[in-house]
XYZ file of C-alpha atoms in Angstrom:
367
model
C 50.793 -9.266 30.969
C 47.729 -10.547 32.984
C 46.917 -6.680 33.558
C 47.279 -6.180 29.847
C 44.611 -8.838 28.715
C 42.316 -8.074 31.326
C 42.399 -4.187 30.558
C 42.083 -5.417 26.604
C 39.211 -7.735 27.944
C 37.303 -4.372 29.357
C 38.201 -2.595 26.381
C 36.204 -5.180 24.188
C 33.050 -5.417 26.637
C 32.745 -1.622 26.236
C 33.255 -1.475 22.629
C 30.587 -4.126 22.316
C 27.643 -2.572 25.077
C 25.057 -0.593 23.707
C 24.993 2.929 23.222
C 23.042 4.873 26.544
C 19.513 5.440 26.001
C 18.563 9.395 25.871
C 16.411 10.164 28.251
C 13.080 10.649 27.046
C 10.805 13.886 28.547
C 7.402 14.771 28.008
C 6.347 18.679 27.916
C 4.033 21.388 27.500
C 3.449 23.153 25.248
C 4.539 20.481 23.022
C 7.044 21.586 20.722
C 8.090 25.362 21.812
C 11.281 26.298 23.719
C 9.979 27.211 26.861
C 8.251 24.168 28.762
C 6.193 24.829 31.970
C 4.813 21.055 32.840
C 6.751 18.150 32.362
C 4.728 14.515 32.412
C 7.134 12.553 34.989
C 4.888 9.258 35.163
C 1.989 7.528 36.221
C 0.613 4.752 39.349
C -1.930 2.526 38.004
C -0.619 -0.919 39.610
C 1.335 -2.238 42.305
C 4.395 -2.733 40.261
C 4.599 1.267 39.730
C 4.339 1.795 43.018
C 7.268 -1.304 44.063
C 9.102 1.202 41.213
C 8.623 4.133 43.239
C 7.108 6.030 40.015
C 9.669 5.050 37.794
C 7.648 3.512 35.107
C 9.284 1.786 32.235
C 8.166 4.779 29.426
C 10.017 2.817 26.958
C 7.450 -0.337 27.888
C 4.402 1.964 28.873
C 4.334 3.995 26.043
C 4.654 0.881 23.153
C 2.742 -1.176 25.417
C 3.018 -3.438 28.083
C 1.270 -6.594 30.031
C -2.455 -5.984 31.445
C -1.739 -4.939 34.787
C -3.149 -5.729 38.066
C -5.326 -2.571 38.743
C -4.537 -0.723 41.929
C -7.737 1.408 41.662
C -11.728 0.337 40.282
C -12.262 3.949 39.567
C -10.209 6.789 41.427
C -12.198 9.421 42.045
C -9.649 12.189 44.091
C -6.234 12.663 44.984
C -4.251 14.467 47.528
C -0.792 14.523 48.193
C 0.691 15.948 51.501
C 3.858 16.829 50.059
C 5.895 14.389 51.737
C 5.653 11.335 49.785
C 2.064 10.099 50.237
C -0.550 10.235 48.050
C -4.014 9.287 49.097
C -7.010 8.326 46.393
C -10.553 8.218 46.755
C -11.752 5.041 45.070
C -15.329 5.047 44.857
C -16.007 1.201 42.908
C -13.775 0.405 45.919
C -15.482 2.303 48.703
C -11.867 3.073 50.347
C -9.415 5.535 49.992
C -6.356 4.343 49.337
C -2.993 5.298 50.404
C 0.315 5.583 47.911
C 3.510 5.467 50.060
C 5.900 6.172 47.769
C 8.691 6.895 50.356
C 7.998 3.286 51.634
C 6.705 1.745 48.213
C 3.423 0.209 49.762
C 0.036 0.515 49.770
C -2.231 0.999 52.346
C -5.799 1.873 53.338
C -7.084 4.307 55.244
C -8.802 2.305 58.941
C -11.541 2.708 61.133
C -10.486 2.767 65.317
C -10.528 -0.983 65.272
C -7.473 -1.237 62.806
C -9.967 -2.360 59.945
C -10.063 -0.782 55.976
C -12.829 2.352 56.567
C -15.121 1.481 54.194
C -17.156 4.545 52.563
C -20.351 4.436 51.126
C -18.930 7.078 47.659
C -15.799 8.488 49.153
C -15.316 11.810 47.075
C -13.297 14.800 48.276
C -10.143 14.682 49.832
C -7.511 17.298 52.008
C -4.157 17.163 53.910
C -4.549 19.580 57.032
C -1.655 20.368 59.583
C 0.109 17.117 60.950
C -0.328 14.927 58.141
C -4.097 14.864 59.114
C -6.755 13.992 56.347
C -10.169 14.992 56.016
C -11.911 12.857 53.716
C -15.875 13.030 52.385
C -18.485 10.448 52.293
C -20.409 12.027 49.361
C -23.485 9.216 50.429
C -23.535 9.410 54.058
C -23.332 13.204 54.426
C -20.321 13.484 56.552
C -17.036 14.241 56.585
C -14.537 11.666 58.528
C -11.018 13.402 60.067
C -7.806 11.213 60.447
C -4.574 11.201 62.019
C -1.346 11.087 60.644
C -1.738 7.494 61.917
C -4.058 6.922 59.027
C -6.869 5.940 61.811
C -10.282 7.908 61.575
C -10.336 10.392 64.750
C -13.997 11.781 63.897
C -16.782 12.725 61.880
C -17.241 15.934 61.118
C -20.809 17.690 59.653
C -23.344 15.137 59.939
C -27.044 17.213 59.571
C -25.277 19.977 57.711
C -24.751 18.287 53.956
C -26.635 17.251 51.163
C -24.218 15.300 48.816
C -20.858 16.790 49.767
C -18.225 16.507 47.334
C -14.864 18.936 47.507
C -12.970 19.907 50.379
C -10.356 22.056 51.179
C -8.370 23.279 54.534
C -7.221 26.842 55.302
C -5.104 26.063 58.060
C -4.156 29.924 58.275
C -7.631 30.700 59.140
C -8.444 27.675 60.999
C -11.445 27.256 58.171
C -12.695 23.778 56.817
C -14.691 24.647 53.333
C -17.186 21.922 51.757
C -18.763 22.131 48.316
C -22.276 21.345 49.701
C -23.598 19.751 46.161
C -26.831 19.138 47.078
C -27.646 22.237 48.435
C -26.149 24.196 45.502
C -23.538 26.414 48.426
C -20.982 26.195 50.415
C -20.398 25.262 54.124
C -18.034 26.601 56.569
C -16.421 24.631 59.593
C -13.538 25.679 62.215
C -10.617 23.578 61.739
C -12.089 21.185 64.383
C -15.456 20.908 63.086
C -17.710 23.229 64.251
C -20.410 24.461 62.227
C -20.164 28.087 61.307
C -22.294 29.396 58.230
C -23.438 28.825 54.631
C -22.477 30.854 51.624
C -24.329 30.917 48.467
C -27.154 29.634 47.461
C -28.802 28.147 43.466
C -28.825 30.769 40.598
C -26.316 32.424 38.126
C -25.425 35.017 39.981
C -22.367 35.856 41.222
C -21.815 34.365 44.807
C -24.909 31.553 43.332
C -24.040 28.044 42.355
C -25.391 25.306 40.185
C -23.493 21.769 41.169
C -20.581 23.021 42.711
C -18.553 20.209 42.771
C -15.214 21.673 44.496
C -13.312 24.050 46.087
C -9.496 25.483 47.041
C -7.983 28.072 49.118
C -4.842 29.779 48.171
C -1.783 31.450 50.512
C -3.987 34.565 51.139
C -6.824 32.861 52.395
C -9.637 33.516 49.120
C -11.705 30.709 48.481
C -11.988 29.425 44.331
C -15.240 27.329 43.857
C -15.652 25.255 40.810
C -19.228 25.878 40.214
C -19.333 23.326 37.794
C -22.934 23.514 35.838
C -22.582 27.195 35.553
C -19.233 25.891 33.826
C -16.971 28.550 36.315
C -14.674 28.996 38.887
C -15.877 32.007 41.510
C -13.057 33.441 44.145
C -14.342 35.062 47.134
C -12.182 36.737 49.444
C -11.440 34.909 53.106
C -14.797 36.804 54.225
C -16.945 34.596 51.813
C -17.262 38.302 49.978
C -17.520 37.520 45.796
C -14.567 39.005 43.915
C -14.600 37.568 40.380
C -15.106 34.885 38.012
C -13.693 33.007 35.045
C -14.242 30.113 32.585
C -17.163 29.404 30.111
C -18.902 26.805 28.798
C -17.706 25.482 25.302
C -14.898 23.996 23.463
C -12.767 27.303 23.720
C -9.325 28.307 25.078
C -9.972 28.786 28.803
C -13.689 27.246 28.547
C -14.923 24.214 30.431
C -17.327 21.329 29.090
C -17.479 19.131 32.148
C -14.965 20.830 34.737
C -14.715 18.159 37.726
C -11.707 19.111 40.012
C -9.600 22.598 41.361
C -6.485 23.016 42.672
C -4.141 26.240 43.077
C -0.565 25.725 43.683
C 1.951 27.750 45.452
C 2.814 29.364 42.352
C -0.297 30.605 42.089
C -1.890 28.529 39.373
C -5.327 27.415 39.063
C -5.930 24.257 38.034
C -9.460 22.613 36.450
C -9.701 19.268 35.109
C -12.188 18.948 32.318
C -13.650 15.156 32.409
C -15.683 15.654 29.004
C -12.055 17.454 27.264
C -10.072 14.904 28.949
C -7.670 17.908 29.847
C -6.739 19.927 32.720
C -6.693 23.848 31.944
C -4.550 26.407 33.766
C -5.374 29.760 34.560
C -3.106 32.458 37.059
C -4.880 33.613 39.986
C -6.962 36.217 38.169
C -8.449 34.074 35.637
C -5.815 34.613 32.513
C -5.898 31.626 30.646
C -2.063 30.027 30.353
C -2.086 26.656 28.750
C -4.322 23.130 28.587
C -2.564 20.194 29.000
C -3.162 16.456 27.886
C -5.841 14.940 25.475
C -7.807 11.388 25.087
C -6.261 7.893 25.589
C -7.569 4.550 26.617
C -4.730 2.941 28.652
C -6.638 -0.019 30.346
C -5.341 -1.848 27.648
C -1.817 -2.310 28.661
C -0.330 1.277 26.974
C 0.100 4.487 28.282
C 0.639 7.692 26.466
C 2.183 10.482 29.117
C -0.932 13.344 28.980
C -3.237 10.873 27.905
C -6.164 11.356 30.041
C -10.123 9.466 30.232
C -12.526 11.293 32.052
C -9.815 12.639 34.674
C -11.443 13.914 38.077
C -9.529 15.226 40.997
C -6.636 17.069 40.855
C -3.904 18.269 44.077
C -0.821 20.627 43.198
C 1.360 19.873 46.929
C 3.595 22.332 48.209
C 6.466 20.990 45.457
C 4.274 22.359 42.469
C 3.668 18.614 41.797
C 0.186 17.979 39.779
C -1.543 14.560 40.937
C -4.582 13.646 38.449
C -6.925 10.951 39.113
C -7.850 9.792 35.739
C -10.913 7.588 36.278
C -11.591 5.567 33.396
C -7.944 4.845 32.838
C -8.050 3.540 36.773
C -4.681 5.007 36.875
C -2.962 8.465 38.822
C -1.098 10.807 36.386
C 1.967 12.606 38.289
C 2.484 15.949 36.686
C 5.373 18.876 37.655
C 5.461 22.640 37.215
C 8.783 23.373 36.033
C 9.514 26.326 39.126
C 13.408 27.413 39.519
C 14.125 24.487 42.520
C 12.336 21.689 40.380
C 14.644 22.620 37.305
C 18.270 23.314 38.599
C 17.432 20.249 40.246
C 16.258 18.359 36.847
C 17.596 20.355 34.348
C 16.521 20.180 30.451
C 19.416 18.353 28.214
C 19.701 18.892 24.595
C 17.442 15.962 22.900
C 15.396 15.025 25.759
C 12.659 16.395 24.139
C 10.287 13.859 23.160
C 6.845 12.950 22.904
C 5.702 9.667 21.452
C 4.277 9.061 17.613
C 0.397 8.261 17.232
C -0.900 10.531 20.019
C -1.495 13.556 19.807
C -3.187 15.593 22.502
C -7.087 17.481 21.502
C -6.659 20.901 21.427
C -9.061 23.064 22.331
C -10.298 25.728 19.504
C -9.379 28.898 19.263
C -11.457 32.003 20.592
């Protein structure tokens, strides 16, 4: 009898709990049958990162509490693929580290154990061995630190003029820097040493007006954003020019303020556009695929998955996972290519589809 009551008792509690919540998903392009990014969630205060990512969408997206900011105004991101994200705050003058493996945050320190302050930290890159290279845009310099998160060394001083991207090609123990100033690039050895210049100012190809960043792919060739000639150029592992794509202008595939590069292992290319408030992908031979995102104030309390305000940097890590730093929201978007592993691992569900009412993302015009 006692069994009988209690298992009548269980009954009841289930009859009476509330229906499971569907999962909610947020992809593009919105509305078609074939999704290729999904919007997974976003780090813009301590909380998310205590949460390890998993933001209340349900709160986010219909608003929540004024957070405590994490970031003044992130300015790059770079992920090293194994769970820590690092941001380049420059109303902060650190770069901050996101262990989301760990949930804490850290900063990166000078040899004394100290937070390394910068004077405009801008670019950032993971080498080999969880090392980070990370630029001063103000002082000229480049510092290098350990997987300890410690500075090791500087790296460049009296060969930059208002540095600003970075990237590593470990597989050809090159170190390229988007020498803004100078209107070219500069070439180190994976330690440091000075090697060369390429480029110089014009509208040529192989020329550059403002080039604000740069990425290497698997092979080796080099994509610069040369951002007031509103373009990305790839040159070969030589420095050698081999083509170029994007225009300025409000068109499919066009750029009006481009800011930040990336190219994943899948071989996208990836430009945010601050002015858009979008990122645009392209393959590796400049075909236009998709834009992704649109405008959204979210230092208010709300967040709308995609909604972007004057995003900057962008890293795709070795997991085709898209980090945004989306400065005027003072927040880091996490983005994910939907590749085979990511999707037998997270696979789509009937009516997980969603995207919320009221926002809709700006679409660029057609050609």
């Amino acid at each position: 009898m006692r069994l009988l009551i209690l298992s009548l008792f269980a009954l009841t509690l289930s009859a009476c709990a509330p229906a499971a919540v569907q999962k909610q998903r947020y992809f593009w392009p919105i509305g078609t049958a074939e999704p290729h990014i999904e919007y997974v969630g976003f780090f813009q205060s301590d909380r998310d990162i205590r949460q390890a990512g998993a933001n209340a969408f349900s709160e986010a997206v219909l608003g929540r509490e004024l957070p405590d900011f994490l970031f003044e105004r992130p300015q790059e991101v770079a992920s090293d693929g194994g769970r820590r994200v690092f941001v380049s705050d420059v109303a902060g003058n650190k770069v901050v580290v996101l262990d989301l493996e760990k949930h804490r945050i850290r900063e990166l320190k000078d040899q004394e154990g100290n937070t390394k302050f910068f004077k405009f930290p801008s670019g950032l890159s993971v080498g080999d061995g969880g090392r980070l290279y990370a630029v001063d845009s103000a002082d000229d310099v480049i510092y290098l630190f350990g997987a300890d998160e410690v500075v090791i060394r500087e790296i460049g001083r009296g060969h930059l003029t208002r540095p600003t991207g970075i990237a590593v090609d470990s597989k050809h123990d090159r170190l390229y820097v988007t020498d803004t100033g100078e209107h070219r690039l500069a070439v180190f050895d994976g330690e440091g040493t000075f090697l060369r210049y390429l480029g110089q100012r014009g509208t040529g190809d192989g020329e550059y007006n403002f080039p604000l960043d740069v990425e290497v792919d698997g092979d080796g060739n080099i994509f610069v954003l040369d951002a007031l000639n509103a373009r990305v150029q790839v040159l070969d592992p030589e420095g050698r020019f081999l083509r170029s794509f994007g225009e300025r202008g409000t068109a499919s595939g066009s750029f009006q303020i481009p800011k930040g590069i990336a190219v994943s292992p899948s071989g996208q290319v990836y430009v945010t556009d601050s002015m858009a408030n979008h990122f645009v992908i392209f393959d590796r031979e400049g075909n236009y695929l998709l834009s992704v995102g649109g405008r959204f104030d979210a230092t208010q309390g709300d967040v709308a998955p995609g909604g972007l305000n004057q995003p900057g940097g962008i890293d795709v890590d070795e997991n085709d996972t898209i980090w945004i730093a989306d400065a005027y929201n003072r927040m880091i978007h996490q983005f994910q290519y939907l590749n085979e592993k990511y999707l037998s691992e997270h696979p789509i569900l009937p009516g997980e589809t969603y995207f919320p009412p009221g926002f809709m993302p700006e679409a660029p015009a057609g050609k």
